[in-house]
Coordinates of C-alpha atoms in Angstrom, one line a residue:
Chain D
X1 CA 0.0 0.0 0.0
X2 CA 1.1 3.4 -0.9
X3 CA 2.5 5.4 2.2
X4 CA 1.3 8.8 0.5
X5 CA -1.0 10.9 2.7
X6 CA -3.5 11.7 0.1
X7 CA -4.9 8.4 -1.8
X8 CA -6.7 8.6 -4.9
X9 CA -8.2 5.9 -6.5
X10 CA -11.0 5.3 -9.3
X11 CA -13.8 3.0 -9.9
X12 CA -16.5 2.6 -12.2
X13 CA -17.3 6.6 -12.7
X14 CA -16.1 7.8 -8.9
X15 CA -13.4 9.1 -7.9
X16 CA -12.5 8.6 -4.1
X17 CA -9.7 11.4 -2.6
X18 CA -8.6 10.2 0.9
X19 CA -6.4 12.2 3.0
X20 CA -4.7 9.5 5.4
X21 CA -2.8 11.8 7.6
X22 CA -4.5 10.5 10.6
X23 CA -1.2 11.2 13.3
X24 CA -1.6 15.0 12.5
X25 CA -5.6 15.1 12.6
X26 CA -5.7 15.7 8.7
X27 CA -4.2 19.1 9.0
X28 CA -3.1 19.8 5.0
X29 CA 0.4 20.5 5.1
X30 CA 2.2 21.9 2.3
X31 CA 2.9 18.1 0.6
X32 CA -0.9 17.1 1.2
X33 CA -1.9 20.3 0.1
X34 CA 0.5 19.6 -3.3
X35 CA -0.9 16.3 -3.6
X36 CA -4.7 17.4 -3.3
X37 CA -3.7 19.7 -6.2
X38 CA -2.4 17.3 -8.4
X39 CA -5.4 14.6 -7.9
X40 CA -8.3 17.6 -8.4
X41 CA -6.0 18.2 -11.8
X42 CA -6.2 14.4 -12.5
X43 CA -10.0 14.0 -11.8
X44 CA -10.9 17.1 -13.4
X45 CA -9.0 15.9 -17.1
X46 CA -11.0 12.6 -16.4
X47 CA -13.4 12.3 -18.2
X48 CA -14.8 8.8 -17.3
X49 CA -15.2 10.5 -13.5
X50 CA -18.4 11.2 -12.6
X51 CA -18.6 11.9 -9.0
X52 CA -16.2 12.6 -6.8
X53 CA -16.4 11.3 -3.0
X54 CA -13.6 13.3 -0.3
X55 CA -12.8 11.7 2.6
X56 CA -10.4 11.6 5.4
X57 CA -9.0 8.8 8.3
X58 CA -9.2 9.0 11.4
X59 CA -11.4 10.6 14.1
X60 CA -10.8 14.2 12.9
X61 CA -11.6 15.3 9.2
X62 CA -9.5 17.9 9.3
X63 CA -7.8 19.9 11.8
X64 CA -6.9 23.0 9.4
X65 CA -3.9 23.5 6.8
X66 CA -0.2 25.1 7.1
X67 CA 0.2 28.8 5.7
X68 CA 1.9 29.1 2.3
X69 CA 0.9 25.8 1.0
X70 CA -0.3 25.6 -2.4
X71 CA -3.8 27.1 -3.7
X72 CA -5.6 23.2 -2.4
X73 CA -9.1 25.3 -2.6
X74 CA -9.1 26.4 -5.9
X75 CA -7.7 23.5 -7.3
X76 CA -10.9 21.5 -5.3
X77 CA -13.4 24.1 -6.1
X78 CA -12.7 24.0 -10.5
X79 CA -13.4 20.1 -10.1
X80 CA -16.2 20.3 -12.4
X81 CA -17.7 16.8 -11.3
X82 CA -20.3 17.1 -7.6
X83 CA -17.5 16.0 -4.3
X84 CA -19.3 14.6 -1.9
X85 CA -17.8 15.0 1.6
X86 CA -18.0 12.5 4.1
X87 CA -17.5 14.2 7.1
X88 CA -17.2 11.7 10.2
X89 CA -15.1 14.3 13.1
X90 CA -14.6 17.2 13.6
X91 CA -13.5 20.1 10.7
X92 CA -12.1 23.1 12.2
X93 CA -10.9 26.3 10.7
X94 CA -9.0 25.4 6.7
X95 CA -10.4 21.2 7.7
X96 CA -14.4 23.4 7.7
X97 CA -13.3 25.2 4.7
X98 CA -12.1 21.8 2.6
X99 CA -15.6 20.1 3.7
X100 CA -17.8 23.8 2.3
X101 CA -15.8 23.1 -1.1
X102 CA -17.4 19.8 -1.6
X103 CA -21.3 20.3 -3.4
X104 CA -22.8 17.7 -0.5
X105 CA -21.9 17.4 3.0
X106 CA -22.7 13.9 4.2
X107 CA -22.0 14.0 8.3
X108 CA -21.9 11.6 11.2
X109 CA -23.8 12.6 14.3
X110 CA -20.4 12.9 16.2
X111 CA -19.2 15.7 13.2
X112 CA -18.3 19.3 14.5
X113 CA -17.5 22.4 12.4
X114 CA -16.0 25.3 13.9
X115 CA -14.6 28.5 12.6
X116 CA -12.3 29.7 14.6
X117 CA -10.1 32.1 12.3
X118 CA -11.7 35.4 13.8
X119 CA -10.3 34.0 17.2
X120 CA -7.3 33.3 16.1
X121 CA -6.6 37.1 14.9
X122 CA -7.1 36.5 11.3
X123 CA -9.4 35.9 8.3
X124 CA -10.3 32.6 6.6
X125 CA -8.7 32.8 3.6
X126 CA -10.0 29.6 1.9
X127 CA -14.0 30.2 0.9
X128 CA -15.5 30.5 4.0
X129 CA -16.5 34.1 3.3
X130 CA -17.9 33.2 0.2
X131 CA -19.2 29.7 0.9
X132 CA -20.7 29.9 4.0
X133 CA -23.6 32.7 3.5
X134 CA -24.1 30.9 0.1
X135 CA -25.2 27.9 2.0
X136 CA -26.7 29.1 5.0
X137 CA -27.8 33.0 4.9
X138 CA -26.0 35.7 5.5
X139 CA -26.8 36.1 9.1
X140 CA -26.2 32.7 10.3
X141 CA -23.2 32.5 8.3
X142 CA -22.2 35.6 10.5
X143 CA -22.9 34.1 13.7
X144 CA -20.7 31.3 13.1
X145 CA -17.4 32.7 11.7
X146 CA -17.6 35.7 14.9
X147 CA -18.2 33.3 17.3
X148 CA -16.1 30.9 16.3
X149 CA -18.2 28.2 18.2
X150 CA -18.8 24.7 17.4
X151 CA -21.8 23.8 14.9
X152 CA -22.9 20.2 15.8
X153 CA -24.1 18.0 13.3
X154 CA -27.8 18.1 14.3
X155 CA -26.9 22.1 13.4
X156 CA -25.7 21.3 10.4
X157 CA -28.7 19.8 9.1
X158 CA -31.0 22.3 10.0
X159 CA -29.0 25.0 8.4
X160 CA -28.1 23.2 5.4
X161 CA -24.8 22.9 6.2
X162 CA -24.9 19.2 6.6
X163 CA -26.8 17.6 3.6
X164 CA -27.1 14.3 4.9
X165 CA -26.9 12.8 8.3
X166 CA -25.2 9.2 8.9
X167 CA -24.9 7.6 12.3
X168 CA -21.6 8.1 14.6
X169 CA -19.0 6.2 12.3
X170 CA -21.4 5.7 9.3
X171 CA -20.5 8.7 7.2
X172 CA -18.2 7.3 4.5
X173 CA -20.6 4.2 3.7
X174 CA -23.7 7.1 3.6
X175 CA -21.5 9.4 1.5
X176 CA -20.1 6.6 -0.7
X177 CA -24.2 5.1 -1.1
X178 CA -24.8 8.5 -2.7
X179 CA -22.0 9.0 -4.8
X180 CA -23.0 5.6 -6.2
X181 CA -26.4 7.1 -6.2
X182 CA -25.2 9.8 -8.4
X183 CA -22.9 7.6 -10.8
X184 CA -25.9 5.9 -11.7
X185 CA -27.2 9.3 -13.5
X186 CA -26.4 11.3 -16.6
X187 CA -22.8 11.9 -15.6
X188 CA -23.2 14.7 -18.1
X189 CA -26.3 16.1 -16.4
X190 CA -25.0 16.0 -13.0
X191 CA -21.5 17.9 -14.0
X192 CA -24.2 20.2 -16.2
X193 CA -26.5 20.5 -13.3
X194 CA -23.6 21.7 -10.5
X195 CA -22.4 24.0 -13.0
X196 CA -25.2 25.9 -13.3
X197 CA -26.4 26.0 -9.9
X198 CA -22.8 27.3 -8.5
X199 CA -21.8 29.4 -11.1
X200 CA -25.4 30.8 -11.6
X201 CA -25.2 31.8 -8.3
X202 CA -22.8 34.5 -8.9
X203 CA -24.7 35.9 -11.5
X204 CA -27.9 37.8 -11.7
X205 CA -31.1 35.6 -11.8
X206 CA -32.0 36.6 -15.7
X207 CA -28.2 35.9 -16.2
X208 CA -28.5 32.6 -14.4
X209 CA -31.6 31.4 -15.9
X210 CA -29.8 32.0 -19.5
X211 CA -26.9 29.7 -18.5
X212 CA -29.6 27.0 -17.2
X213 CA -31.1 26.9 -20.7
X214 CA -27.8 26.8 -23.1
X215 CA -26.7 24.0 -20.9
X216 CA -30.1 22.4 -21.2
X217 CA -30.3 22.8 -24.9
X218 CA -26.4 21.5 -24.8
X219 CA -27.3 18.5 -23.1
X220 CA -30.1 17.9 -25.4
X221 CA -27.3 17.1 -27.8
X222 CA -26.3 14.2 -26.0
X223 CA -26.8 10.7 -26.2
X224 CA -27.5 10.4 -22.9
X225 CA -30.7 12.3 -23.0
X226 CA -32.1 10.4 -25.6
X227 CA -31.2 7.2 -23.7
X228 CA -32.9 8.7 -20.3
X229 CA -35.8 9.4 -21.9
X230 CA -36.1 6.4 -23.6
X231 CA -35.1 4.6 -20.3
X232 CA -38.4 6.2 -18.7
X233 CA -41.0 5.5 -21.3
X234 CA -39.6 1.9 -21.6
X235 CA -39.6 1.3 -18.0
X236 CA -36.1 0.2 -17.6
X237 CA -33.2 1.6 -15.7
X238 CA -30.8 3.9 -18.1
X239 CA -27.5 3.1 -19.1
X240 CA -25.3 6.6 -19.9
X241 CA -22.1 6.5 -21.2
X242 CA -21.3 10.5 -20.6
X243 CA -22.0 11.6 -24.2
Chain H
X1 CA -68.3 12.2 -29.2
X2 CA -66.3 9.9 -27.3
X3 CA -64.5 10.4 -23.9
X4 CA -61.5 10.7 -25.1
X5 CA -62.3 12.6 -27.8
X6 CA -64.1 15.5 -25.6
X7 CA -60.9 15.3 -23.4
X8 CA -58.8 16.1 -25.9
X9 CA -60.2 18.5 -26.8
X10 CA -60.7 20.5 -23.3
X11 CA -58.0 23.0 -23.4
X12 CA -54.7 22.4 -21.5
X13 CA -54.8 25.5 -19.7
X14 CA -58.2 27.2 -18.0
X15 CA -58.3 30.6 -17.7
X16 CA -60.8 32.8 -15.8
X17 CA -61.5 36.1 -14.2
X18 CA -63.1 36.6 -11.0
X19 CA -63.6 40.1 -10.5
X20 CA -59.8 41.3 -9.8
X21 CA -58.6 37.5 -9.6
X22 CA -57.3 35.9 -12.4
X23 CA -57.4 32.0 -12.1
X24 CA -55.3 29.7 -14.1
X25 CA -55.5 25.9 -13.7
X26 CA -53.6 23.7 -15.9
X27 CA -55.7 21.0 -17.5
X28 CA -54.3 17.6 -18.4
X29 CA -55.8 16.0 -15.8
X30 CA -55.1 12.6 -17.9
X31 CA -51.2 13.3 -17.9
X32 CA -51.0 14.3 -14.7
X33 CA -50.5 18.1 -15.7
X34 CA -47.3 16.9 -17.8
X35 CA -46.1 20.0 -19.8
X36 CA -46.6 20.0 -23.8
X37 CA -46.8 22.5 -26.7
X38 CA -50.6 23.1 -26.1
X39 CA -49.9 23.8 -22.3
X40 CA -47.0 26.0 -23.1
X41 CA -49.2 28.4 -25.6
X42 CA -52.2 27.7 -23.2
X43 CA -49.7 29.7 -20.4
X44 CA -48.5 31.6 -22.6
X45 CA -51.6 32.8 -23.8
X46 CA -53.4 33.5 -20.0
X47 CA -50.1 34.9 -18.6
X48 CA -50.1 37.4 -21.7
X49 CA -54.0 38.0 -21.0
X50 CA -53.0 38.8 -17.1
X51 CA -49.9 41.1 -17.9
X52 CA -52.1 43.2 -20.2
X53 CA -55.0 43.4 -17.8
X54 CA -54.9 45.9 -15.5
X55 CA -58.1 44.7 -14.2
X56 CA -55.9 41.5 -12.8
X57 CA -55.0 42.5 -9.0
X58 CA -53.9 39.1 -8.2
X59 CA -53.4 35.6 -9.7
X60 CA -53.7 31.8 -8.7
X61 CA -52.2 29.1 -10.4
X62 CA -53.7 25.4 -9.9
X63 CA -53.6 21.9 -11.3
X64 CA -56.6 20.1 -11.8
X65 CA -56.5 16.1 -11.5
X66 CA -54.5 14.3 -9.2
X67 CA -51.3 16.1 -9.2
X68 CA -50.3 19.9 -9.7
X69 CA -48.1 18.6 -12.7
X70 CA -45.0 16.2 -13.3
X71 CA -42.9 18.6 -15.6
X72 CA -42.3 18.1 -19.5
X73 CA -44.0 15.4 -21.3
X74 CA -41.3 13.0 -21.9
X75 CA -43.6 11.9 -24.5
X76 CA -43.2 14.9 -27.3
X77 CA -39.4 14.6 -26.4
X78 CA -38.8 12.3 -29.6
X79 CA -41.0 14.9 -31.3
X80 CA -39.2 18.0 -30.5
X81 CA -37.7 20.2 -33.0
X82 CA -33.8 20.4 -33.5
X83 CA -32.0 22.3 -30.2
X84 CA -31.1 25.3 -32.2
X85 CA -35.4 25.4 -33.2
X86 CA -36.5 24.4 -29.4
X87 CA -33.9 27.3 -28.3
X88 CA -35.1 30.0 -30.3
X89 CA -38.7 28.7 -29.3
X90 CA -38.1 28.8 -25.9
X91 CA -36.9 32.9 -26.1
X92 CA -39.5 33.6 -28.7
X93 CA -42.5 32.6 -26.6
X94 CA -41.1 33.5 -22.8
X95 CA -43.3 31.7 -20.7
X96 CA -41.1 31.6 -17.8
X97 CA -40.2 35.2 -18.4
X98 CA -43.6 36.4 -18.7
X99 CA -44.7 34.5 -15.0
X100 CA -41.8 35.9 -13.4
X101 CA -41.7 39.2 -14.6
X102 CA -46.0 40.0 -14.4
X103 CA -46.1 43.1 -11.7
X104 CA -49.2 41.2 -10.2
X105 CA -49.0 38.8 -7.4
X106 CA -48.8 35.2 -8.3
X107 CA -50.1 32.5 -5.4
X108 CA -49.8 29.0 -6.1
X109 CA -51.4 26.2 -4.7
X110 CA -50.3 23.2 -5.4
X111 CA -50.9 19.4 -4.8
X112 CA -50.0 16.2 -5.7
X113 CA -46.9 15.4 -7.4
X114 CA -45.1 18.6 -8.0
X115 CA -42.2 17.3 -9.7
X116 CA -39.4 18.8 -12.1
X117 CA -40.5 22.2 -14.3
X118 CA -43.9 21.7 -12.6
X119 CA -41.7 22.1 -9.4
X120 CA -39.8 24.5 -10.7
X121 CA -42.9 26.7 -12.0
X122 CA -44.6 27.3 -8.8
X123 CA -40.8 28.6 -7.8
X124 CA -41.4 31.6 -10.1
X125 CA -44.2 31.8 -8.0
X126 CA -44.7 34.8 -4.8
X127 CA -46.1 32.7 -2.7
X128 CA -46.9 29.2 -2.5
X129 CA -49.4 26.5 -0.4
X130 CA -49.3 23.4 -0.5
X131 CA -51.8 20.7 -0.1
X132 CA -50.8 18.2 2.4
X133 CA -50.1 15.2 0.0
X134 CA -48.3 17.3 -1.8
X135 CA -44.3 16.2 -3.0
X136 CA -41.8 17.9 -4.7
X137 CA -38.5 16.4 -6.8
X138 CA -36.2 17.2 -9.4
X139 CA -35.5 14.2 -11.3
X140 CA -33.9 15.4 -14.5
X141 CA -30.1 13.8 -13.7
X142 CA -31.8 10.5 -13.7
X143 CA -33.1 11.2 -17.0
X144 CA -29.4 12.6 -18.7
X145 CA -31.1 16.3 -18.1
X146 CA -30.9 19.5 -15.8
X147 CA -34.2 21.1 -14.7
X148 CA -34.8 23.6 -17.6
X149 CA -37.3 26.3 -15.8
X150 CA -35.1 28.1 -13.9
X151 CA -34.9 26.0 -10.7
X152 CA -31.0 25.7 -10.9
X153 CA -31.6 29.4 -10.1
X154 CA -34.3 29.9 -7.8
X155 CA -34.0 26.8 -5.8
X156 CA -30.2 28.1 -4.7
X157 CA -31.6 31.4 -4.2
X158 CA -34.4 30.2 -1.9
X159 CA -32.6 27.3 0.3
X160 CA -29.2 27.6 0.1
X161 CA -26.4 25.9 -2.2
X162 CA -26.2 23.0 -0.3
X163 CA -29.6 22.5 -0.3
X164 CA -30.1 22.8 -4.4
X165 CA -27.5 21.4 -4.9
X166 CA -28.8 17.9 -3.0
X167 CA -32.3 18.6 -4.8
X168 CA -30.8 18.9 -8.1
X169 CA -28.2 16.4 -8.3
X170 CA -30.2 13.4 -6.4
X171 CA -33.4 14.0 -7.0
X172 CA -34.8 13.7 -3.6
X173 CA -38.2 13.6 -3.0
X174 CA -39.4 16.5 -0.2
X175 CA -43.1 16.5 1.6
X176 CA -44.9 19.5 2.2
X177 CA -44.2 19.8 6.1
X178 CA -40.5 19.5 5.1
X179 CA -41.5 22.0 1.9
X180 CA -42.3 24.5 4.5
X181 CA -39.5 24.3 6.9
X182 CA -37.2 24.9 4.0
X183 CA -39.3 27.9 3.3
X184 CA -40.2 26.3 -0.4
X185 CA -44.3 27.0 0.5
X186 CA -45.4 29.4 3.2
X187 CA -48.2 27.0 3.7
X188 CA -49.9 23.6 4.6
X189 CA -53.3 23.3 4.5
X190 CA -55.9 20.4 3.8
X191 CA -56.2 18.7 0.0
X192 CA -59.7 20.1 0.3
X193 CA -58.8 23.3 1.5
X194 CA -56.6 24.4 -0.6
X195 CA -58.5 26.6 -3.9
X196 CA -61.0 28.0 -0.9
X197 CA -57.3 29.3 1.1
X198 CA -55.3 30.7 -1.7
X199 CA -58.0 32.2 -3.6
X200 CA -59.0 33.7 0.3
X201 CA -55.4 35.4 0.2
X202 CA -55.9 36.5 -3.4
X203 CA -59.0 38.6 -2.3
X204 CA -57.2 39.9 0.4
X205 CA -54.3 41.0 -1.7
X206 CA -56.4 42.3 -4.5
X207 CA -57.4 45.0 -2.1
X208 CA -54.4 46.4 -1.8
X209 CA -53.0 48.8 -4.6
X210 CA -51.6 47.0 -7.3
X211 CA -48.5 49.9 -7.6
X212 CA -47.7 49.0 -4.1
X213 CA -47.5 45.1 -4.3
X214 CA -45.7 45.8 -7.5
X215 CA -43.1 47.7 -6.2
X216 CA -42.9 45.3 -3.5
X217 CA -42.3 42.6 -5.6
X218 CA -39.9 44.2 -7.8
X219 CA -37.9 45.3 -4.8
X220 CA -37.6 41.8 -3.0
X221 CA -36.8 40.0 -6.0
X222 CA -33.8 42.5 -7.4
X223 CA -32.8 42.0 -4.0
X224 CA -30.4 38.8 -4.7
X225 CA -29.2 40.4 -8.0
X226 CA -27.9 43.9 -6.7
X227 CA -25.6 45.8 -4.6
X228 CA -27.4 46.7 -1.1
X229 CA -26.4 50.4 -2.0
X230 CA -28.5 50.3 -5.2
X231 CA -31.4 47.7 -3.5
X232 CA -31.4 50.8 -1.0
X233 CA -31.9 53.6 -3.6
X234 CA -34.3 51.8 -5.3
X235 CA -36.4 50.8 -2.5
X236 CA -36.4 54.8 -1.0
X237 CA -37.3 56.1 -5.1
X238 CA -40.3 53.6 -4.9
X239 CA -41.3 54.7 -1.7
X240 CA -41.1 58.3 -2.2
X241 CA -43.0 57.6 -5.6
X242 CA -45.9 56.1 -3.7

C-alpha cells in the first residue's frame, strides 16, 4: 500500500480522494496540500469520472492546513464533477473550509464544524466568506465565523450545512451510497446541473436562468438524453455512457 | 363524441377572471399536468392576458386532477424540433419570463406530485401552499437532463447551495411539512382546503394597490441580484413615488 498521505483511486465513474494523515488530525500540510492539487487536476481531465467522493481517516476530518501551501481550494473548487464529503469528526478552521468546497456534505452525528479564524486574529482565507452565507444565509453565516463556536451535526442539518446525516461512524458508507447514487445518472447532467447552480449563483437571476437553458439545450445534444428518456417510457433503468 | 375525444379536446390550460382575480389551472388531468406544446401556448396565452389586464389584482395558479403537474411530457421529447429550433422557441415565446416578470401577485397552490418544471414553476411563483399530500423532486439527472425552468436558479436562491445542490443532483423527493421548513411553501393546508385558502389570500391581496405590491415585488426580487447600495436607492425612489 502506498504510504502517500493523500490516496486517490478510481472506480467505475467515482473518484474517491482520501487524506490518510490520521497522526496529524488531517491538517493539509504543504505536501498534502500539493498532492490534493495534483489529484483535483487528474480528476478534473477525467473524463470517465463522474462523482467525486472526499474523505479523510481517522477521528478528525480535518484539523486545518499550514500557511503558504499551495492554492488546495481552488484546485478542489474547479473540479467540475459534484464531491461529496464524508464528514465523520470534527473540521475546524481550513479542515471546515475543505468540507464547504465539496457540493454535499454527508456527516456523522459525532461531526463538529468550527470557525475559529476570527479567534485566532485572522481571516479565513479559503471560501468561507464566500461559501458559507451561500449555504446558509447571510446572518447565520455571520454568527458562526464571529463566534467561532462549534456547529454540531444536528446544526448542520437544519441550516443546510450538513446535507445528509449518517450515524456516529457511518458517514463514509452514507456518503459513498450517494455517490454511487449519483454515478448511476447522466454523468453529463450531474457535471451540467452543478455547474449551473454554483456558477449561476454568482450571476444575476436573468443571467442565471440563460446559462440553465444553453446548458439544457447543450445537453439535449447528447446521447445520454435520448437514452434517459427512452429509459423512462420503456420502464427500464438507463445506461449513460457521458456523451 | 367519445370520452377521449371530448378530453382532448378541453383545453390544456383554463383561464378565468373573477372580479380582480385571475385564475389559471392547468388542465391535463389525464397526464397528470405533464407539460406540452398546447400547455406552453395555453400559459403563454393566459399569462399574456394577465400582464395586459390591469383589471388582474392578483393571480392563482392550480392543477386540476390528481397532481399539480410532473414537468415536460417526456412523450413529445422524440417529437421536439432540433436544439437550435426548441432554443429559439423557448426565447420567442417566454413563458417563464412572462410568470416571473407580471407586476401582479402570483399565489400557487399546489398538490400532488409537483415534480421537475412543474416544481420549478410554482418557484417563479410569490407565494406558495401546498396541499398536504403534496411532494416535490427534481429528477432530471436521472433522466441525462438539468431542470430547464429556472430552478438551478431559484431553488439556490431560496434554500441555500447546499440544499439545491442535493435537490438537483439526487433528486430527492421533499413533503410539504419539510417543503415549509425549507421555506419552499409558506403554507400547509388540507387537500380540500386548498383553492377556498389561496384564492382567500388572493381577495385579500387584490385589495391592496396593485402599484404597491408591485413595487414590493420588484424590490424583494432584485434583491439577490444587486448591490445593497443600489437595492437601498431603489427601495427609497419607490417609496417616495408612492
Amino acid at each position: 500500500m502506498s504510504a502517500r498521505p493523500v490516496r486517490l483511486r478510481r472506480t467505475a465513474g467515482l473518484a474517491e480522494v482520501e487524506i490518510a494523515s490520521a497522526a496529524s488530525g488531517n491538517c493539509i500540510d504543504v505536501g498534502i496540500a500539493q498532492e490534493l492539487c495534483a489529484a483535483a487536476e487528474e480528476i478534473a481531465g477525467d473524463e470517465a469520472v463522474s462523482v467525486v467522493l472526499l474523505s479523510t481517516r481517522g477521528r478528525s476530518f480535518c484539523a486545518g492546513a499550514d500557511a503558504n501551501s499551495p492554492d488546495w481550494a481552488a484546485a478542489l473548487a474547479s473540479v467540475p464533477q459534484p464531491v461529496i464529503a464524508a464528514v465523520q469528526g470534527d473540521a475546524i478552521d481550513e479542515g471546515a473550509e475543505l468540507a464547504l468546497l465539496a457540493d454535499l456534505r454527508v456527516c456523522a452525528r459525532s461531526a463538529r464544524f468550527r470557525f475559529s479564524h476570527i479567534a485566532q486574529g485572522r481571516l479565513p482565507s479559503h471560501g468561507a466568506t464566500q461559501r458559507l452565507p451561500r449555504a446558509v444565509g447571510r446572518m447565520r453565516a455571520l454568527d458562526i465565523l464571529l463566534s467561532g463556536r462549534w456547529v454540531g451535526a444536528a446544526e448542520a442539518a437544519r441550516i443546510g450545512l450538513a446535507t445528509a446525516i449518517a450515524p456516529a461512524g457511518g458517514a463514509l458508507p452514507a456518503a459513498r451510497r450517494i455517490a454511487i447514487e449519483l454515478a448511476g445518472k447522466g454523468p453529463l447532467a450531474t457535471r451540467y446541473a452543478k455547474e449551473a447552480v454554483v456558477a449561476g449563483s454568482d450571476m444575476t437571476l436573468a443571467q442565471g436562468i440563460r446559462l440553465e437553458q444553453d446548458l439544457y439545450v447543450l445537453l439535449q445534444t447528447t446521447a445520454d438524453r435520448v437514452e434517459g428518456v427512452d429509459s423512462f417510457l420503456e420502464r427500464r433503468r438507463p445506461r449513460f455512457r457521458g456523451r | 363524441m367519445s370520452p377521449a375525444a371530448r378530453q382532448s379536446r378541453a383545453p390544456a390550460v383554463l383561464y378565468e377572471k373573477r372580479g380582480a382575480v385571475a385564475e389559471i389551472v392547468l388542465n391535463r388531468p389525464e397526464s397528470l399536468n405533464a407539460y406540452d406544446t398546447a400547455m406552453r401556448d395555453g400559459l403563454y396565452e393566459a399569462l399574456t392576458a394577465v400582464r395586459d389586464d390591469p383589471e388582474v389584482r392578483a393571480v392563482v395558479l392550480f392543477g386540476n386532477g390528481r397532481a399539480f403537474s410532473t414537468g415536460g411530457d417526456l412523450r413529445e421529447f422524440g417529437s421536439a424540433p432540433s436544439p437550435v429550433a426548441a432554443r429559439a422557441i423557448r426565447w420567442q415565446r417566454d413563458v417563464w419570463g412572462t410568470l416571473w416578470n407580471l407586476s401582479q401577485p402570483v399565489l400557487a397552490g399546489v398538490h400532488g406530485a409537483v415534480v421537475g418544471g412543474g416544481f420549478e414553476m410554482m418557484l417563479l411563483c410569490d407565494h406558495c401552499t401546498a396541499a398536504s399530500d403534496a411532494r416535490f423532486s427534481l429528477p432530471e439527472t436521472g433522466l441525462g437532463m438539468i431542470p430547464g425552468v429556472a430552478g438551478t436558479q431559484t431553488l439556490p436562491r431560496l434554500i441555500g447551495s447546499g440544499r439545491a445542490l442535493d435537490a438537483v443532483l439526487r433528486g430527492t423527493s421533499i413533503d410539504a411539512r419539510r417543503a415549509r421548513e425549507l421555506g419552499l411553501v409558506q403554507k400547509v393546508v388540507a387537500p380540500a382546503q386548498l383553492r377556498r385558502r389561496v384564492h382567500r389570500l388572493a381577495e385579500d391581496l387584490a385589495q391592496r394597490r396593485p402599484a404597491l405590491l408591485a413595487s414590493l415585488k420588484r424590490l424583494v426580487r432584485d434583491a439577490s441580484d444587486l448591490p445593497i447600495d443600489v437595492g437601498l436607492a431603489a427601495e427609497r425612489r419607490a417609496a417616495r413615488s408612492l
